[in-house]
Coordinates of C-alpha atoms and ligand atoms in Angstrom, one line a residue:
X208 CA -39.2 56.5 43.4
X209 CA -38.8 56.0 39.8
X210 CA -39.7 58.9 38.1
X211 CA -43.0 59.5 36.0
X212 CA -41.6 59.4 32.4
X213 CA -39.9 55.8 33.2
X214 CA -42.9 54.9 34.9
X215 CA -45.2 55.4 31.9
X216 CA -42.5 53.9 29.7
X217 CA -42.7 50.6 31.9
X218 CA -46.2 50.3 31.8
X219 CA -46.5 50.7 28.0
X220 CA -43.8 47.6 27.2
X221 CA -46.2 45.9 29.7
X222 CA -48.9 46.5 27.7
X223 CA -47.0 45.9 24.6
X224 CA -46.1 42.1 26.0
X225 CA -49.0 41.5 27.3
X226 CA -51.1 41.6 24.4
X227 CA -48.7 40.4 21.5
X228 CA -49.7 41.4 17.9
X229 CA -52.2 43.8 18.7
X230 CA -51.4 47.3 17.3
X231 CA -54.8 48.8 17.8
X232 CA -54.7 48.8 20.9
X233 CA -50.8 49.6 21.4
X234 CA -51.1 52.9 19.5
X235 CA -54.9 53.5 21.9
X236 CA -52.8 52.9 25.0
X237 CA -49.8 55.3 23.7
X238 CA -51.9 58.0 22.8
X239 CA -53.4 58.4 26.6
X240 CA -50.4 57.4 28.4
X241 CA -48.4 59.8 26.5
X242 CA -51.0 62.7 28.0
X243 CA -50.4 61.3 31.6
X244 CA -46.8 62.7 33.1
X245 CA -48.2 65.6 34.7
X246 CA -51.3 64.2 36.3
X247 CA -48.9 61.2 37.7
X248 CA -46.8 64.4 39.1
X249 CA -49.2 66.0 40.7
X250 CA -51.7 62.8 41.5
X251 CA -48.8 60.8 43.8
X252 CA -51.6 58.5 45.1
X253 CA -52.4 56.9 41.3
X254 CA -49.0 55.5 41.1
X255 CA -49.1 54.6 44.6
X256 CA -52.3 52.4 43.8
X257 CA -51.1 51.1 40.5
X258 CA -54.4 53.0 38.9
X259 CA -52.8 53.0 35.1
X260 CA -51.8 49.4 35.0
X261 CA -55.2 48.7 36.4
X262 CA -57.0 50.9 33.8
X263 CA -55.1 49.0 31.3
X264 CA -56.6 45.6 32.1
X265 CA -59.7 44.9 30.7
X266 CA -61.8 43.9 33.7
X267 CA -63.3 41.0 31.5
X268 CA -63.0 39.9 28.1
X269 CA -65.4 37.5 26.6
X270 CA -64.5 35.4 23.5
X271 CA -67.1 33.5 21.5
X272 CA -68.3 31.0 18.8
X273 CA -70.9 32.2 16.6
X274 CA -72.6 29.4 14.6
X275 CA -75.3 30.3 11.5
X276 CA -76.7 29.4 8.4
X277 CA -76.4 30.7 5.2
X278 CA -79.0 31.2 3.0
X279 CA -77.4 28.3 1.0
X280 CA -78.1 25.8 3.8
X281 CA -74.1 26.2 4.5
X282 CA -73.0 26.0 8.0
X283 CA -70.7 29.6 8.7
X284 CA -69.1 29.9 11.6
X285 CA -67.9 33.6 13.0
X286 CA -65.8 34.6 16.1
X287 CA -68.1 37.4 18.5
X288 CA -66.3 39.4 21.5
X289 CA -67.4 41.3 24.2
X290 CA -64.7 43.2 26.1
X291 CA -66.2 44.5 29.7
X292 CA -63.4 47.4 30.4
X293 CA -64.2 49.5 33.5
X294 CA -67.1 49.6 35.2
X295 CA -65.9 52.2 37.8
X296 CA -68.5 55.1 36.6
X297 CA -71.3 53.1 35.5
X298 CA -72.5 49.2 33.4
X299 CA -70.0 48.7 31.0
X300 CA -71.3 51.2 27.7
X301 CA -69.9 50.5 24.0
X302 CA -70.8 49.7 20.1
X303 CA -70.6 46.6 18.6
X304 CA -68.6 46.1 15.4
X305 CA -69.5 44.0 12.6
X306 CA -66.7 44.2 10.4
X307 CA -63.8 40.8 8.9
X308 CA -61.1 43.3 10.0
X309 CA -62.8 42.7 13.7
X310 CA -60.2 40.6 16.2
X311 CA -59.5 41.2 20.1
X312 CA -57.0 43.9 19.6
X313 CA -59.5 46.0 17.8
X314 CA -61.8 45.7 20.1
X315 CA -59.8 46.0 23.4
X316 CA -58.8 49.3 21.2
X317 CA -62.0 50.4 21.3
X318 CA -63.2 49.5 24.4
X319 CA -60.4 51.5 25.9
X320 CA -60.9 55.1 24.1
X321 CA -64.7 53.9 25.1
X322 CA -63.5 54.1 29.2
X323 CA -62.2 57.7 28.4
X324 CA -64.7 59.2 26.3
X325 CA -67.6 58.0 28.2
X326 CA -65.9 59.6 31.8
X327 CA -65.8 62.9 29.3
X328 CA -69.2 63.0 29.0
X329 CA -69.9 63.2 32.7
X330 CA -72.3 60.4 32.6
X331 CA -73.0 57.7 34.6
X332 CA -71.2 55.2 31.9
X333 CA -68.5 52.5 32.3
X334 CA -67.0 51.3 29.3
X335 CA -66.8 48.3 27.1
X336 CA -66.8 46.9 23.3
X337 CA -68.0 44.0 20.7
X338 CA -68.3 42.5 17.9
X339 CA -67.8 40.2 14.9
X340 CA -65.2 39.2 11.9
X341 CA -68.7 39.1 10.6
X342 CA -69.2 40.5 6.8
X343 CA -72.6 42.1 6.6
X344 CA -71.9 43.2 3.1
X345 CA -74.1 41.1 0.7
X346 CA -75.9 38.9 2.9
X347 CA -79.4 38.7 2.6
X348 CA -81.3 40.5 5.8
X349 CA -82.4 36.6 7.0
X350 CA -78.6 35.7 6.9
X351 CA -78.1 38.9 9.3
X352 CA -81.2 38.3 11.4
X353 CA -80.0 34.4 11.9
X354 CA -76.5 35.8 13.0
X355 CA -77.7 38.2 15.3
X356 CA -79.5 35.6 16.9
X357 CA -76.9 33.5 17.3
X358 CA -74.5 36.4 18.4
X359 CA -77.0 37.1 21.2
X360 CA -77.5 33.3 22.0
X361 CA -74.1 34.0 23.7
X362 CA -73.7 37.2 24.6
X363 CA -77.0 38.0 26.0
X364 CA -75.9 36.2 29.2
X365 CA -73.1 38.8 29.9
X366 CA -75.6 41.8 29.4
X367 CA -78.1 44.2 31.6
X368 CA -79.0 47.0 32.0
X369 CA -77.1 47.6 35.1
X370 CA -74.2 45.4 33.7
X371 CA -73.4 46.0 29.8
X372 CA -75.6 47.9 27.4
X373 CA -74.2 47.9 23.8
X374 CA -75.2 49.4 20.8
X375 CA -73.9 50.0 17.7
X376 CA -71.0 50.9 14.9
X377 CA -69.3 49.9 12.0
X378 CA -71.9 47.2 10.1
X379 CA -74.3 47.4 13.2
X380 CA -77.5 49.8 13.2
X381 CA -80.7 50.0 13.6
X382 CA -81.6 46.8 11.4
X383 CA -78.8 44.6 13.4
X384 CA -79.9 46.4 17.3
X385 CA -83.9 45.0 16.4
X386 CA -82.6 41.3 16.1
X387 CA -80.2 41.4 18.9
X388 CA -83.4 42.7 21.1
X389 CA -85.9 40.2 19.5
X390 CA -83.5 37.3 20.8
X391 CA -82.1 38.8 24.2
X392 CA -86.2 39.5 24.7
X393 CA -87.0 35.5 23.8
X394 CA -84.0 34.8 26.0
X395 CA -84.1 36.3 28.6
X396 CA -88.2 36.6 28.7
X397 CA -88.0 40.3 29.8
X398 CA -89.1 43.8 27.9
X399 CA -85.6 45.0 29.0
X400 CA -85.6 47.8 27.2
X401 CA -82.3 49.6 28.3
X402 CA -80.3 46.8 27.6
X403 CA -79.5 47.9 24.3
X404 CA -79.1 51.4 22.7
X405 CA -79.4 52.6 19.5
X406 CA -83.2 51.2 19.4
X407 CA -86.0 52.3 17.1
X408 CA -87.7 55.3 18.7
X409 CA -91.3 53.1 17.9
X410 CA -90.4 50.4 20.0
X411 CA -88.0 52.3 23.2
X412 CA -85.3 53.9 21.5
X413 CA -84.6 57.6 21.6
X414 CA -85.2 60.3 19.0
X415 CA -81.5 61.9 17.9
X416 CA -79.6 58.7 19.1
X417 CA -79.6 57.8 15.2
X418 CA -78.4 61.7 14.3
X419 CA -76.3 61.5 17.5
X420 CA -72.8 61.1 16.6
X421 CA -72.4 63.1 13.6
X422 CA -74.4 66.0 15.0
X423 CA -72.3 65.9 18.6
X424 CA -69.3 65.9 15.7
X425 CA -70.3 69.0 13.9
X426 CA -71.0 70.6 17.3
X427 CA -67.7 70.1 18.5
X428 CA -65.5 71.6 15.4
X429 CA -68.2 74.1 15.6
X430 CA -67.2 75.3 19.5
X431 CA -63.2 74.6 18.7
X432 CA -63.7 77.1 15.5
X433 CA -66.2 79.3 18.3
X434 CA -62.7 78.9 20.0
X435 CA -60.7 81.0 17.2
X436 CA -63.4 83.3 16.3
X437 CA -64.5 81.7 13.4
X438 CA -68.2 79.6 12.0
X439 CA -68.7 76.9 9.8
X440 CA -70.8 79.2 7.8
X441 CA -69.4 79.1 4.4
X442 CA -66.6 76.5 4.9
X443 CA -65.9 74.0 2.4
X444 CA -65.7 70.6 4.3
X445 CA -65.1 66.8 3.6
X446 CA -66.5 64.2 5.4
X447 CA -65.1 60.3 4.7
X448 CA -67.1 57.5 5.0
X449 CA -71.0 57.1 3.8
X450 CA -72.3 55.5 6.8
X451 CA -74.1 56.8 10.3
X452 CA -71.5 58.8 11.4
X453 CA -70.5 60.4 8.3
X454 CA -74.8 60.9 6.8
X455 CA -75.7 62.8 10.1
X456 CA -71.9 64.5 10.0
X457 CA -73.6 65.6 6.7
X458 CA -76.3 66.8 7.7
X459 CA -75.7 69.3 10.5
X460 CA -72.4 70.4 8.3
X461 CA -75.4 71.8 5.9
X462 CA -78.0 73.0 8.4
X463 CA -75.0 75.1 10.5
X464 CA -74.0 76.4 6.9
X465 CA -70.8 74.9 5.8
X466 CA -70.7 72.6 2.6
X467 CA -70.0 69.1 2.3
X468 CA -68.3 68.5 -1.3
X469 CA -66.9 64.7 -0.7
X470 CA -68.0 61.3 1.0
X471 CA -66.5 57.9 0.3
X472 CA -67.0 54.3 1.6
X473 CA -64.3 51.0 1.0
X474 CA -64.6 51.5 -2.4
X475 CA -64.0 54.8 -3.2
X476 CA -64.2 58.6 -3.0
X477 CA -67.3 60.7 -4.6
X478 CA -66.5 64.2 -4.7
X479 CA -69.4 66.6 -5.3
X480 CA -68.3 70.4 -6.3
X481 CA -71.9 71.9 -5.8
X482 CA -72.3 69.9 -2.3
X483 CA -72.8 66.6 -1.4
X484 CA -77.1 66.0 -2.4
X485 CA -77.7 64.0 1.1
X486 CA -81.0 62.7 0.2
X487 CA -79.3 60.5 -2.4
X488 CA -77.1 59.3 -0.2
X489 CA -79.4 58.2 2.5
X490 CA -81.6 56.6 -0.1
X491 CA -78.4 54.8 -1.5
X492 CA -77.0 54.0 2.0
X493 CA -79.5 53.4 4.3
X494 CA -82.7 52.4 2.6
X495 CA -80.8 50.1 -1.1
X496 CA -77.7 49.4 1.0
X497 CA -75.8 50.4 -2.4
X498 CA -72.0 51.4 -2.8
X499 CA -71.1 55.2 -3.4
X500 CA -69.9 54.8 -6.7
X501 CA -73.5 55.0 -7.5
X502 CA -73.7 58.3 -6.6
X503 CA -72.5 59.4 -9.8
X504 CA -75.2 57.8 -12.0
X505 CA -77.7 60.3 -10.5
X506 CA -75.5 63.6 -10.1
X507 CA -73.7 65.1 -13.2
X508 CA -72.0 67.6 -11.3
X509 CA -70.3 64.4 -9.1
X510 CA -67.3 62.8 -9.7
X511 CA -66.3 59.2 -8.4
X512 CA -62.2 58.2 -7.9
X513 CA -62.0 54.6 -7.2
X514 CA -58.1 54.7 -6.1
X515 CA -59.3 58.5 -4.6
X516 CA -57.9 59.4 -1.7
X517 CA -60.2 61.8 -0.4
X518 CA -57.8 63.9 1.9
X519 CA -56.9 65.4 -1.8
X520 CA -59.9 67.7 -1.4
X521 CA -59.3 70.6 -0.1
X522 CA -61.3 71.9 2.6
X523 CA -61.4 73.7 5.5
X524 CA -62.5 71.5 7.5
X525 CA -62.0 67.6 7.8
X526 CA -64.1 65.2 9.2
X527 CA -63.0 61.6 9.3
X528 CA -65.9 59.2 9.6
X529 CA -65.4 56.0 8.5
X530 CA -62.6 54.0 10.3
X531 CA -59.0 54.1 12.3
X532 CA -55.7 54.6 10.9
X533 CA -57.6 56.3 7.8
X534 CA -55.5 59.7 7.9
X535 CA -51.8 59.5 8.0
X536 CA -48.8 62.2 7.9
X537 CA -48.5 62.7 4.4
X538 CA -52.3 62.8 4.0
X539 CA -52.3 65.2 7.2
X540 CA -49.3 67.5 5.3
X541 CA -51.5 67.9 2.0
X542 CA -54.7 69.0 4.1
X543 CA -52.4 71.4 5.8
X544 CA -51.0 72.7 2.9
X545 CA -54.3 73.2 1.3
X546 CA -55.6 75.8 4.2
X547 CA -57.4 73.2 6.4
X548 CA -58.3 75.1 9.9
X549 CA -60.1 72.5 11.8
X550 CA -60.3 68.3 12.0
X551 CA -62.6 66.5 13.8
X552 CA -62.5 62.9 14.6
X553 CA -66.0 61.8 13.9
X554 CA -64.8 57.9 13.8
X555 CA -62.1 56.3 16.6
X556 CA -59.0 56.8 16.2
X557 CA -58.7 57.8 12.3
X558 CA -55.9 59.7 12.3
X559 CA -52.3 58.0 13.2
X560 CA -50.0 59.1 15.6
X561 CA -47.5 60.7 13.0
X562 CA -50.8 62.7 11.5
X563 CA -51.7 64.0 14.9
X564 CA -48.5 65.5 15.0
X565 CA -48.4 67.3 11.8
X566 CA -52.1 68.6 12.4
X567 CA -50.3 70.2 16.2
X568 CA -47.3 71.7 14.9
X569 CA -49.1 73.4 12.4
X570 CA -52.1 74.9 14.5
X571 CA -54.7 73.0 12.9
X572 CA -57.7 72.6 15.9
X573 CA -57.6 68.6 15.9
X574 CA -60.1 67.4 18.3
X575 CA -59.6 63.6 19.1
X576 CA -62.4 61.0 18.7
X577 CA -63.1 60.4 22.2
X578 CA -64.7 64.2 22.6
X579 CA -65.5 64.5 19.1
X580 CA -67.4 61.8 18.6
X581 CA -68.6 61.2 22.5
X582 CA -72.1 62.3 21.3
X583 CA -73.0 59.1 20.4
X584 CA -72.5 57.2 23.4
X585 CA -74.1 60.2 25.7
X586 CA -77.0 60.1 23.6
X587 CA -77.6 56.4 24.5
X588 CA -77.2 57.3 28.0
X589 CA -80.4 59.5 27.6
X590 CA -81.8 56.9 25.8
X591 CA -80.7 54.9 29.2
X592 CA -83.0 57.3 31.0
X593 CA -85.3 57.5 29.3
X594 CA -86.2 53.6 29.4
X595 CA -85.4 53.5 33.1
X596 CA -88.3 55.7 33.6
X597 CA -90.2 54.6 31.2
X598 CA -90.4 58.1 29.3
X599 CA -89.6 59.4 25.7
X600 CA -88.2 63.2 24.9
X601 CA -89.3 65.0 21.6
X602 CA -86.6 65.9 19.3
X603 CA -85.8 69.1 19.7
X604 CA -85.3 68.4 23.5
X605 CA -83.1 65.9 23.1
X606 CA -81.1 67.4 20.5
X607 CA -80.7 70.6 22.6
X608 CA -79.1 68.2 25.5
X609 CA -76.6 66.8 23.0
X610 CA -75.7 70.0 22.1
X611 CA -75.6 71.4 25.9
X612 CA -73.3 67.9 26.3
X613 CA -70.7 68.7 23.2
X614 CA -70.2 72.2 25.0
X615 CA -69.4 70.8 27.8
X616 CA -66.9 67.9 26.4
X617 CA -65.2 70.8 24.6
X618 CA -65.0 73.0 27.6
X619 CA -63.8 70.4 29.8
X620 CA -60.9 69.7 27.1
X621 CA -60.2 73.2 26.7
X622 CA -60.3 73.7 30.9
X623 CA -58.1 70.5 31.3
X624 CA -55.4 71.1 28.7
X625 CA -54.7 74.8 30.0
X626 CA -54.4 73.3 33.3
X627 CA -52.0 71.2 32.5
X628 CA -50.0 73.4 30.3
X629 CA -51.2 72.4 26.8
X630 CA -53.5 75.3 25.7
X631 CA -55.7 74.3 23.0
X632 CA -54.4 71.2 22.5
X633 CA -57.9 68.9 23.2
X634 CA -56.0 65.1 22.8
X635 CA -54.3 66.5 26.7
X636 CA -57.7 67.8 27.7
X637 CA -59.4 65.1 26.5
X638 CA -57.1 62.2 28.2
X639 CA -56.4 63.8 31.3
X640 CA -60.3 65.2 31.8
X641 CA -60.9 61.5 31.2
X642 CA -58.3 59.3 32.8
X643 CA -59.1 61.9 36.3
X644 CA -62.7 60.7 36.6
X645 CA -62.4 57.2 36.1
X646 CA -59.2 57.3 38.4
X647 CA -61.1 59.0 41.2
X648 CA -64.0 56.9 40.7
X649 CA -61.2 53.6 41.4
X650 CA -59.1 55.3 44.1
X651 CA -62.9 55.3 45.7
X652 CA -63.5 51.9 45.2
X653 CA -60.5 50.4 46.9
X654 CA -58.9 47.3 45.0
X655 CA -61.3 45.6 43.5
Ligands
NDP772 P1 -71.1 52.4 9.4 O1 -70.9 50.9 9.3 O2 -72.5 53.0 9.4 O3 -70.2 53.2 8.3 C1 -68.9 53.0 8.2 C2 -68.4 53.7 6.9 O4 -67.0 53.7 6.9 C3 -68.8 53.1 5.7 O5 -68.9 54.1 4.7 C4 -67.7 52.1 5.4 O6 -67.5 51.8 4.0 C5 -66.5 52.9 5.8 N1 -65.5 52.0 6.3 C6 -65.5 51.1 7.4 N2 -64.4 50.4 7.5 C7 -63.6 50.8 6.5 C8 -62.4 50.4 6.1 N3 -61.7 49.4 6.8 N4 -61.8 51.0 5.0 C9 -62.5 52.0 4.3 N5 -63.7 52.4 4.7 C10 -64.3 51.8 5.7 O7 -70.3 52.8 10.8 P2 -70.4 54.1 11.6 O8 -70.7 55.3 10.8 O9 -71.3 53.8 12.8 O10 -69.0 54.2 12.2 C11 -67.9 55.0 11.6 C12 -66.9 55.3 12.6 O11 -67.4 56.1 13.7 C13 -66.2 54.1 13.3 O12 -64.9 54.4 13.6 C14 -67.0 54.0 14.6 O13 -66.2 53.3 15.6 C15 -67.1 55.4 14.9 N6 -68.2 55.8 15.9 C16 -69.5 55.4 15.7 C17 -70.5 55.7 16.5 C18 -71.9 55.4 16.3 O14 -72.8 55.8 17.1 N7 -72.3 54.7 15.3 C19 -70.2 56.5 17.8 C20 -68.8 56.9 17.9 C21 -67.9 56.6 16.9 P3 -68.0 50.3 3.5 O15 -69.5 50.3 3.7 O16 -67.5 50.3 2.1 O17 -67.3 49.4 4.4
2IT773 O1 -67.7 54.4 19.6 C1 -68.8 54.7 20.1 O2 -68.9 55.6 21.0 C2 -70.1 54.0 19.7 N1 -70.0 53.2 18.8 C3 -71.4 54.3 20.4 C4 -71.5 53.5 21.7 C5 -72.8 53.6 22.4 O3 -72.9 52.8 23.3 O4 -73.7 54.3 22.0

């Protein structure tokens, strides 16, 4: 028998030929098969049924023209995806992503660390992932409302709520998920209503889903700093990004007690000594859809660095919320020399390989996106069931659930990695927890 290590070698080259050019999702597949030598080890029977080259595969990947006006009466025409990953725990379960970085190897990336995460959460949820090399930035909210239609014209055919249920992520929230429903509704001529997640709580969506990610972020560095004996209470903390993950990463940051002194967004880094005022950055964010720069015309105490990098800031604790491959070695060495105790992946896949590695070998708690962030995706699955039976939770139920979930992610992690030999160290727990229930789920299932 060829042994483990050669084994996971061979399937990685695979990978690696297989889908030419797309680095994304190289460095996604690396980063769990990397985890896996022990579980192949002691799991014969997942070798024996080729389960890793099968998880590998997407089980569908959809590829599409998106046609739309502008609101010059100029024809535009976008490319939209939909990659349908695994479907062994649940209907495929995953953001869409409106971004012009957006191309299949991002979001076979995503929809990958989507398979895992979702299995962490112990909910009934498959895994998939979409999108656009659509620009939302500038367009007038008729130009997005006419492309969301036309995205769904497509895609809505693929979707269900017992078959794929997306929602959003970079450049798609709560403005972008009430278009795609409007049209999948006129399509398909069904109040679907778990279709889509991510939905306004006045018309089937679920209270905290909005607050979701970031709050399932700040309750995850808050268990792995439980973990050493320590609080947020009084930590100084940066957060990157300005958008939904990074606002709500804000927010719970300030209610558990730490301080948030620097945000940023594509064009910059705002850094706020006195703590990041949050109001002003939902109003410039979310209600004027206005750059951070701006920030600085209503706060003397702020400062704005358009070249910033904002892993300059020291803090104690890091929160990367914007996008991947946003934290790199050298930036990891500087927040290590400057006393940083905990990271926590709030967006997928931020921090590179090489940055993962410093963070370890100096004992920095790094918790990987795919726990960190997974309250965002179990949140939609309560929105799931709530819609299924027709029902709506208040807030502070709901919110007590996340939390109840994030405690469970982490001890699963925690459980997991000291199984396997890797104490503390939540990238093994949080591959292995994850690769072991959707492998279980497929062994089950037979080849198919
Ligand atoms: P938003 O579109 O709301 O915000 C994204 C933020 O990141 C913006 O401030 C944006 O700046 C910045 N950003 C995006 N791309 C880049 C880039 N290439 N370079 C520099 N800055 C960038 O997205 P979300 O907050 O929803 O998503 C943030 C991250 O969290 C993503 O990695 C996403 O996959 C992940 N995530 C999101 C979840 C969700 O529920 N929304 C759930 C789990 C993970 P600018 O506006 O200038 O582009
Ligand atoms: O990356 C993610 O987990 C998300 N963008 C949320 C997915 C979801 O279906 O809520």
């Amino acid at each position: 028998m060829v042994n483990v290590r050669e084994r996971l070698a061979h399937v990685q080259q695979q990978v690696i030929d297989r889908n030419p050019g797309e680095s994304e999702f190289h460095q996604a597949v690396a980063e769990v098969l990397g985890c896996l030598g022990p579980v192949l080890e002691r799991y014969p029977q997942y070798s024996e049924y080729k389960i890793i080259e099968r998880i590998c595969e997407p089980e569908r990947q959809v590829i599409f023209r998106v046609p739309w006006e502008d609101d010059r009466g100029e024809i535009q025409i976008n490319r939209g995806f939909r990659v349908q990953y695994n479907s062994a725990l649940g209907p495929y379960k995953g953001g869409l992503r409106f971004h012009p970085s957006v191309y299949l190897g991002i979001v076979k990336f995503l929809g990958f660390e989507q398979v895992f995460k979702n299995a962490l959460t112990g909910m009934p949820i498959g895994g998939g992932k979409g999108g656009a090399d659509f620009d939302p930035k500038g367009k007038s909210d008729a130009e997005v409302m006419r492309f969301c239609q036309s995205f769904m014209t497509e895609l809505y055919r693929y979707l269900g709520e017992y078959i794929d249920v997306p929602a959003g992520d970079i450049g798609v929230g709560g403005r972008e998920i009430g278009f795609l429903f409007g049209q999948y509704k006129r399509l398909s001529g069904k109040y679907e209503s778990g279709v889509l997640t991510g939905k306004n709580p006045a018309w089937g969506g679920a209270l905290v889903r909005r607050e979701s990610t970031g709050y399932g972020a700040v309750f995850f560095v808050d268990e792995m700093l439980r973990a050493r004996d320590q609080s947020l209470e009084g930590k100084t903390c940066v957060v990157s990004g300005a958008g939904n993950v990074a606002i709500y990463t804000i927010e719970k940051t300030h209610q558990l007690g730490g301080k948030v002194v620097a945000c940023s967004d594509s064009g910059g880094v705002v850094y706020d000594p006195e703590g990041i005022d949050l109001e002003l950055v939902k109003r410039l964010k979310e209600v004027e859809r206005r750059r951070i720069k701006d920030y600085v015309d209503y706060r003397r105490t702020a400062v704005f660095r358009e070249e910033g990098n904002i892993w300059d800031i020291p803090c104690q604790v890091a929160i990367p919320a914007a996008t991947q491959n946003e934290l790199d070695a050298a930036d990891a060495r500087r927040l290590v020399a400057h006393g940083c105790l905990a990271v926590g992946e709030g967006a997928n896949m931020p921090t590179t390989p090489a940055g993962i590695r410093v963070f370890e070998e100096a004992g920095v708690a790094f918790g990987p996106g795919k726990a960190t962030n997974a309250g965002g995706v179990a949140t939609s699955a309560l929105e799931m069931q709530q819609n299924a039976c027709r029902d709506s939770w208040t807030f502070q139920y709901t919110e007590t659930r996340l939390r109840e979930i994030m405690t469970g992610v982490h001890q699963r992690c925690w459980d997991t990695a000291a199984e396997f030999g890797h104490p503390g160290n939540y990238v093994v727990g949080a591959n292995i927890a994850g690769f072991v229930r959707v492998a279980e789920a497929m062994l089950a299932f037979g080849l198919v």
